[in-house]
Amino acid sequence: DVQLVESGGGSVQAGGSLTLSCATSGKSYGMYCMAWFRQAPGKEREGVAATGGTPYTTYADSVKGRFTISKDSVENILHLQMNNLKPEDTAMYYCAASWSAPWECGTNENGYKFWGQGTQVTVS
């Protein structure tokens, strides 16, 4: 089994920056797709960004130009650099992974098999 553990969440002021990380453990051979999802209170979970490694990356329209997803393919550590944070970015952020091909990595939650426990991001 593959385990995903998110970290880096916290409380920041609007306009600030925060970086989330997702570490993997267990067997992860052939796991090319990793992504970030988020869920705010009273809302459905939504895709934020996904990557299979350069150049296979995609972002939700709401975060384009502000968030950057990156993956350390050697250690299988996923990062999400979040800049110019807004109150509407407040949510529980989840890391997800799958064994899909890099060019198939997207922000559809149905494409992911493994999930982390989440890390809270609060923007005021």
Short mmCIF file of N, CA and C in Angstrom, two decimals:
data_model
loop_
_atom_site.label_atom_id
_atom_site.label_comp_id
_atom_site.label_asym_id
_atom_site.label_seq_id
_atom_site.Cartn_x
_atom_site.Cartn_y
_atom_site.Cartn_z
N ASP A 1 0.83 -1.19 0.00
CA ASP A 1 0.00 0.00 0.00
C ASP A 1 0.87 1.25 0.00
N VAL A 2 0.28 2.34 -0.47
CA VAL A 2 0.95 3.63 -0.51
C VAL A 2 0.28 4.56 0.49
N GLN A 3 1.09 5.24 1.29
CA GLN A 3 0.57 6.21 2.25
C GLN A 3 1.03 7.61 1.86
N LEU A 4 0.13 8.58 1.98
CA LEU A 4 0.43 9.96 1.66
C LEU A 4 0.21 10.80 2.91
N VAL A 5 1.16 11.67 3.22
CA VAL A 5 1.05 12.52 4.41
C VAL A 5 1.31 13.96 4.03
N GLU A 6 0.30 14.81 4.20
CA GLU A 6 0.43 16.23 3.89
C GLU A 6 0.98 16.99 5.09
N SER A 7 1.64 18.11 4.80
CA SER A 7 2.15 18.98 5.84
C SER A 7 2.27 20.39 5.28
N GLY A 8 2.47 21.36 6.15
CA GLY A 8 2.69 22.72 5.72
C GLY A 8 1.49 23.64 5.84
N GLY A 9 0.35 23.11 6.22
CA GLY A 9 -0.83 23.93 6.37
C GLY A 9 -0.71 24.86 7.56
N GLY A 10 -1.57 25.86 7.60
CA GLY A 10 -1.55 26.81 8.70
C GLY A 10 -2.47 27.97 8.42
N SER A 11 -2.34 29.01 9.22
CA SER A 11 -3.15 30.21 9.09
C SER A 11 -2.28 31.36 8.59
N VAL A 12 -2.73 32.01 7.52
CA VAL A 12 -1.99 33.13 6.95
C VAL A 12 -2.95 34.26 6.61
N GLN A 13 -2.41 35.44 6.46
CA GLN A 13 -3.21 36.59 6.06
C GLN A 13 -3.36 36.64 4.55
N ALA A 14 -4.44 37.25 4.11
CA ALA A 14 -4.67 37.39 2.67
C ALA A 14 -3.48 38.07 2.01
N GLY A 15 -3.09 37.55 0.86
CA GLY A 15 -1.94 38.08 0.15
C GLY A 15 -0.65 37.38 0.50
N GLY A 16 -0.68 36.55 1.51
CA GLY A 16 0.51 35.84 1.94
C GLY A 16 0.75 34.58 1.14
N SER A 17 1.80 33.86 1.51
CA SER A 17 2.19 32.65 0.81
C SER A 17 2.33 31.48 1.78
N LEU A 18 2.18 30.30 1.23
CA LEU A 18 2.30 29.08 2.02
C LEU A 18 2.68 27.94 1.08
N THR A 19 3.48 27.03 1.56
CA THR A 19 3.88 25.88 0.76
C THR A 19 3.46 24.59 1.44
N LEU A 20 2.73 23.76 0.72
CA LEU A 20 2.30 22.47 1.22
C LEU A 20 3.20 21.39 0.66
N SER A 21 3.37 20.33 1.41
CA SER A 21 4.17 19.20 0.96
C SER A 21 3.40 17.90 1.20
N CYS A 22 3.68 16.93 0.37
CA CYS A 22 3.05 15.62 0.48
C CYS A 22 4.14 14.57 0.33
N ALA A 23 4.38 13.85 1.40
CA ALA A 23 5.40 12.80 1.39
C ALA A 23 4.75 11.44 1.21
N THR A 24 5.43 10.57 0.49
CA THR A 24 4.90 9.23 0.24
C THR A 24 5.72 8.19 0.98
N SER A 25 5.06 7.10 1.32
CA SER A 25 5.73 5.96 1.93
C SER A 25 5.06 4.69 1.43
N GLY A 26 5.72 3.57 1.63
CA GLY A 26 5.19 2.33 1.10
C GLY A 26 5.57 2.17 -0.36
N LYS A 27 5.02 1.17 -1.00
CA LYS A 27 5.33 0.91 -2.40
C LYS A 27 4.69 1.96 -3.29
N SER A 28 5.52 2.61 -4.11
CA SER A 28 5.02 3.66 -5.00
C SER A 28 5.58 3.52 -6.41
N TYR A 29 6.06 2.37 -6.75
CA TYR A 29 6.61 2.16 -8.09
C TYR A 29 5.54 2.37 -9.15
N GLY A 30 5.89 3.14 -10.18
CA GLY A 30 4.97 3.39 -11.26
C GLY A 30 3.88 4.40 -10.95
N MET A 31 3.97 5.08 -9.80
CA MET A 31 2.98 6.09 -9.43
C MET A 31 3.41 7.44 -9.99
N TYR A 32 2.88 7.77 -11.13
CA TYR A 32 3.29 8.97 -11.84
C TYR A 32 2.44 10.20 -11.56
N CYS A 33 1.16 10.01 -11.33
CA CYS A 33 0.26 11.15 -11.13
C CYS A 33 0.08 11.50 -9.66
N MET A 34 0.27 12.77 -9.35
CA MET A 34 0.00 13.27 -8.02
C MET A 34 -0.74 14.59 -8.16
N ALA A 35 -1.61 14.86 -7.19
CA ALA A 35 -2.46 16.04 -7.30
C ALA A 35 -2.85 16.59 -5.94
N TRP A 36 -3.32 17.83 -5.94
CA TRP A 36 -3.86 18.47 -4.76
C TRP A 36 -5.34 18.75 -4.96
N PHE A 37 -6.12 18.42 -3.95
CA PHE A 37 -7.54 18.73 -3.92
C PHE A 37 -7.82 19.52 -2.65
N ARG A 38 -8.96 20.18 -2.60
CA ARG A 38 -9.32 20.91 -1.40
C ARG A 38 -10.82 20.85 -1.19
N GLN A 39 -11.21 20.97 0.07
CA GLN A 39 -12.62 20.97 0.41
C GLN A 39 -12.87 21.98 1.51
N ALA A 40 -13.70 22.96 1.21
CA ALA A 40 -14.08 23.98 2.17
C ALA A 40 -15.36 23.55 2.87
N PRO A 41 -15.62 24.07 4.06
CA PRO A 41 -16.84 23.71 4.80
C PRO A 41 -18.09 23.96 3.96
N GLY A 42 -18.94 22.95 3.88
CA GLY A 42 -20.18 23.08 3.14
C GLY A 42 -20.06 22.97 1.64
N LYS A 43 -18.86 22.69 1.14
CA LYS A 43 -18.65 22.59 -0.29
C LYS A 43 -18.10 21.21 -0.67
N GLU A 44 -18.22 20.89 -1.94
CA GLU A 44 -17.70 19.63 -2.45
C GLU A 44 -16.20 19.73 -2.66
N ARG A 45 -15.55 18.60 -2.64
CA ARG A 45 -14.11 18.56 -2.88
C ARG A 45 -13.84 18.94 -4.33
N GLU A 46 -12.82 19.75 -4.55
CA GLU A 46 -12.48 20.20 -5.89
C GLU A 46 -10.99 20.02 -6.17
N GLY A 47 -10.68 19.79 -7.42
CA GLY A 47 -9.30 19.65 -7.82
C GLY A 47 -8.61 21.00 -7.88
N VAL A 48 -7.37 21.05 -7.45
CA VAL A 48 -6.60 22.29 -7.43
C VAL A 48 -5.50 22.26 -8.49
N ALA A 49 -4.69 21.23 -8.46
CA ALA A 49 -3.59 21.10 -9.40
C ALA A 49 -3.14 19.65 -9.47
N ALA A 50 -2.58 19.27 -10.60
CA ALA A 50 -2.11 17.90 -10.79
C ALA A 50 -0.86 17.91 -11.64
N THR A 51 -0.03 16.91 -11.45
CA THR A 51 1.18 16.81 -12.25
C THR A 51 1.67 15.37 -12.38
N GLY A 52 2.25 15.09 -13.53
CA GLY A 52 2.93 13.84 -13.76
C GLY A 52 4.39 14.12 -14.00
N GLY A 53 4.80 15.34 -13.67
CA GLY A 53 6.14 15.80 -13.95
C GLY A 53 6.09 16.69 -15.19
N THR A 54 7.04 17.60 -15.30
CA THR A 54 7.10 18.49 -16.46
C THR A 54 7.13 17.68 -17.75
N PRO A 55 6.32 18.05 -18.73
CA PRO A 55 5.42 19.20 -18.82
C PRO A 55 3.97 18.89 -18.50
N TYR A 56 3.72 17.76 -17.87
CA TYR A 56 2.35 17.30 -17.62
C TYR A 56 1.79 17.87 -16.33
N THR A 57 1.34 19.12 -16.38
CA THR A 57 0.74 19.77 -15.23
C THR A 57 -0.56 20.44 -15.63
N THR A 58 -1.46 20.59 -14.68
CA THR A 58 -2.73 21.26 -14.93
C THR A 58 -3.19 21.94 -13.65
N TYR A 59 -3.91 23.05 -13.79
CA TYR A 59 -4.39 23.83 -12.66
C TYR A 59 -5.86 24.18 -12.82
N ALA A 60 -6.54 24.30 -11.70
CA ALA A 60 -7.89 24.83 -11.72
C ALA A 60 -7.81 26.31 -12.08
N ASP A 61 -8.82 26.80 -12.78
CA ASP A 61 -8.81 28.20 -13.20
C ASP A 61 -8.68 29.16 -12.01
N SER A 62 -9.23 28.78 -10.88
CA SER A 62 -9.24 29.65 -9.72
C SER A 62 -7.86 29.88 -9.10
N VAL A 63 -6.89 29.03 -9.44
CA VAL A 63 -5.56 29.16 -8.83
C VAL A 63 -4.46 29.43 -9.84
N LYS A 64 -4.79 29.47 -11.11
CA LYS A 64 -3.78 29.72 -12.14
C LYS A 64 -3.10 31.06 -11.91
N GLY A 65 -1.78 31.06 -12.01
CA GLY A 65 -1.02 32.27 -11.81
C GLY A 65 -0.66 32.53 -10.36
N ARG A 66 -1.28 31.78 -9.44
CA ARG A 66 -1.02 31.97 -8.01
C ARG A 66 -0.37 30.75 -7.37
N PHE A 67 -0.78 29.57 -7.80
CA PHE A 67 -0.27 28.32 -7.24
C PHE A 67 0.67 27.63 -8.22
N THR A 68 1.66 26.93 -7.68
CA THR A 68 2.57 26.16 -8.50
C THR A 68 2.75 24.77 -7.90
N ILE A 69 2.49 23.75 -8.71
CA ILE A 69 2.66 22.38 -8.25
C ILE A 69 3.97 21.84 -8.79
N SER A 70 4.67 21.08 -7.98
CA SER A 70 5.92 20.48 -8.41
C SER A 70 6.09 19.13 -7.73
N LYS A 71 6.82 18.26 -8.38
CA LYS A 71 7.02 16.91 -7.87
C LYS A 71 8.48 16.51 -7.94
N ASP A 72 8.98 16.03 -6.82
CA ASP A 72 10.32 15.47 -6.76
C ASP A 72 10.15 14.00 -7.13
N SER A 73 10.46 13.67 -8.37
CA SER A 73 10.22 12.32 -8.86
C SER A 73 11.11 11.27 -8.19
N VAL A 74 12.26 11.68 -7.71
CA VAL A 74 13.17 10.74 -7.07
C VAL A 74 12.63 10.30 -5.71
N GLU A 75 12.18 11.26 -4.91
CA GLU A 75 11.67 10.96 -3.57
C GLU A 75 10.15 10.89 -3.50
N ASN A 76 9.48 11.17 -4.61
CA ASN A 76 8.02 11.18 -4.67
C ASN A 76 7.42 12.12 -3.62
N ILE A 77 7.94 13.33 -3.57
CA ILE A 77 7.42 14.36 -2.68
C ILE A 77 6.75 15.42 -3.54
N LEU A 78 5.51 15.70 -3.24
CA LEU A 78 4.74 16.68 -3.97
C LEU A 78 4.67 17.99 -3.20
N HIS A 79 4.78 19.11 -3.91
CA HIS A 79 4.70 20.42 -3.28
C HIS A 79 3.63 21.27 -3.95
N LEU A 80 3.08 22.18 -3.19
CA LEU A 80 2.16 23.16 -3.74
C LEU A 80 2.55 24.51 -3.16
N GLN A 81 3.15 25.35 -3.99
CA GLN A 81 3.51 26.70 -3.59
C GLN A 81 2.32 27.59 -3.85
N MET A 82 1.80 28.20 -2.81
CA MET A 82 0.62 29.04 -2.91
C MET A 82 0.98 30.48 -2.61
N ASN A 83 0.77 31.35 -3.58
CA ASN A 83 1.06 32.77 -3.43
C ASN A 83 -0.21 33.58 -3.56
N ASN A 84 -0.16 34.81 -3.04
CA ASN A 84 -1.30 35.71 -3.10
C ASN A 84 -2.58 35.01 -2.64
N LEU A 85 -2.50 34.40 -1.48
CA LEU A 85 -3.64 33.65 -0.97
C LEU A 85 -4.84 34.54 -0.69
N LYS A 86 -6.02 33.98 -0.92
CA LYS A 86 -7.27 34.68 -0.72
C LYS A 86 -8.12 33.93 0.30
N PRO A 87 -9.04 34.63 0.96
CA PRO A 87 -9.91 33.95 1.93
C PRO A 87 -10.64 32.74 1.32
N GLU A 88 -10.99 32.82 0.05
CA GLU A 88 -11.68 31.71 -0.59
C GLU A 88 -10.80 30.49 -0.82
N ASP A 89 -9.51 30.62 -0.54
CA ASP A 89 -8.60 29.47 -0.61
C ASP A 89 -8.66 28.64 0.67
N THR A 90 -9.35 29.14 1.68
CA THR A 90 -9.47 28.43 2.94
C THR A 90 -10.15 27.09 2.72
N ALA A 91 -9.49 26.02 3.12
CA ALA A 91 -10.02 24.67 2.92
C ALA A 91 -9.08 23.65 3.53
N MET A 92 -9.56 22.42 3.59
CA MET A 92 -8.69 21.30 3.92
C MET A 92 -8.09 20.85 2.59
N TYR A 93 -6.79 20.79 2.53
CA TYR A 93 -6.10 20.40 1.31
C TYR A 93 -5.63 18.95 1.39
N TYR A 94 -5.93 18.19 0.35
CA TYR A 94 -5.61 16.77 0.31
C TYR A 94 -4.65 16.45 -0.83
N CYS A 95 -3.74 15.56 -0.56
CA CYS A 95 -2.83 15.05 -1.56
C CYS A 95 -3.39 13.74 -2.09
N ALA A 96 -3.26 13.51 -3.39
CA ALA A 96 -3.74 12.28 -4.00
C ALA A 96 -2.73 11.77 -5.02
N ALA A 97 -2.78 10.46 -5.28
CA ALA A 97 -1.85 9.86 -6.22
C ALA A 97 -2.50 8.70 -6.95
N SER A 98 -1.97 8.40 -8.13
CA SER A 98 -2.46 7.28 -8.92
C SER A 98 -1.34 6.70 -9.75
N TRP A 99 -1.63 5.59 -10.41
CA TRP A 99 -0.66 4.94 -11.27
C TRP A 99 -0.89 5.26 -12.75
N SER A 100 -1.65 6.29 -13.03
CA SER A 100 -1.93 6.69 -14.40
C SER A 100 -0.67 7.21 -15.08
N ALA A 101 -0.69 7.22 -16.41
CA ALA A 101 0.42 7.74 -17.17
C ALA A 101 0.53 9.24 -16.95
N PRO A 102 1.74 9.81 -17.01
CA PRO A 102 1.94 11.24 -16.74
C PRO A 102 1.04 12.16 -17.56
N TRP A 103 0.80 11.81 -18.82
CA TRP A 103 -0.03 12.66 -19.66
C TRP A 103 -1.51 12.54 -19.37
N GLU A 104 -1.89 11.66 -18.49
CA GLU A 104 -3.28 11.48 -18.11
C GLU A 104 -3.60 12.11 -16.76
N CYS A 105 -2.65 12.76 -16.13
CA CYS A 105 -2.85 13.37 -14.83
C CYS A 105 -3.74 14.60 -14.93
N GLY A 106 -4.83 14.58 -14.17
CA GLY A 106 -5.75 15.70 -14.20
C GLY A 106 -6.30 15.99 -12.81
N THR A 107 -7.32 16.83 -12.75
CA THR A 107 -7.90 17.23 -11.46
C THR A 107 -9.26 16.59 -11.20
N ASN A 108 -9.54 15.48 -11.85
CA ASN A 108 -10.75 14.71 -11.60
C ASN A 108 -10.45 13.73 -10.47
N GLU A 109 -11.14 13.86 -9.35
CA GLU A 109 -10.86 13.03 -8.19
C GLU A 109 -11.06 11.55 -8.45
N ASN A 110 -11.88 11.21 -9.44
CA ASN A 110 -12.13 9.81 -9.76
C ASN A 110 -10.91 9.12 -10.34
N GLY A 111 -9.92 9.87 -10.75
CA GLY A 111 -8.72 9.30 -11.33
C GLY A 111 -7.66 8.95 -10.31
N TYR A 112 -7.95 9.16 -9.04
CA TYR A 112 -6.95 8.93 -7.99
C TYR A 112 -7.36 7.85 -7.01
N LYS A 113 -6.41 7.00 -6.68
CA LYS A 113 -6.66 5.86 -5.82
C LYS A 113 -6.22 6.08 -4.37
N PHE A 114 -5.12 6.78 -4.18
CA PHE A 114 -4.57 6.98 -2.84
C PHE A 114 -4.72 8.42 -2.38
N TRP A 115 -5.05 8.58 -1.10
CA TRP A 115 -5.32 9.91 -0.54
C TRP A 115 -4.66 10.10 0.81
N GLY A 116 -4.25 11.33 1.10
CA GLY A 116 -3.71 11.67 2.40
C GLY A 116 -4.81 12.09 3.34
N GLN A 117 -4.43 12.42 4.57
CA GLN A 117 -5.40 12.78 5.60
C GLN A 117 -5.82 14.25 5.55
N GLY A 118 -5.07 15.06 4.84
CA GLY A 118 -5.39 16.46 4.69
C GLY A 118 -4.61 17.38 5.61
N THR A 119 -4.45 18.62 5.20
CA THR A 119 -3.82 19.65 6.01
C THR A 119 -4.63 20.93 5.84
N GLN A 120 -4.93 21.59 6.95
CA GLN A 120 -5.81 22.74 6.91
C GLN A 120 -5.08 24.02 6.53
N VAL A 121 -5.69 24.78 5.62
CA VAL A 121 -5.18 26.08 5.23
C VAL A 121 -6.28 27.10 5.51
N THR A 122 -5.94 28.11 6.30
CA THR A 122 -6.91 29.14 6.65
C THR A 122 -6.34 30.50 6.27
N VAL A 123 -7.08 31.24 5.46
CA VAL A 123 -6.65 32.55 5.00
C VAL A 123 -7.66 33.59 5.49
N SER A 124 -7.18 34.59 6.20
CA SER A 124 -8.05 35.62 6.74
C SER A 124 -7.69 37.00 6.23
#
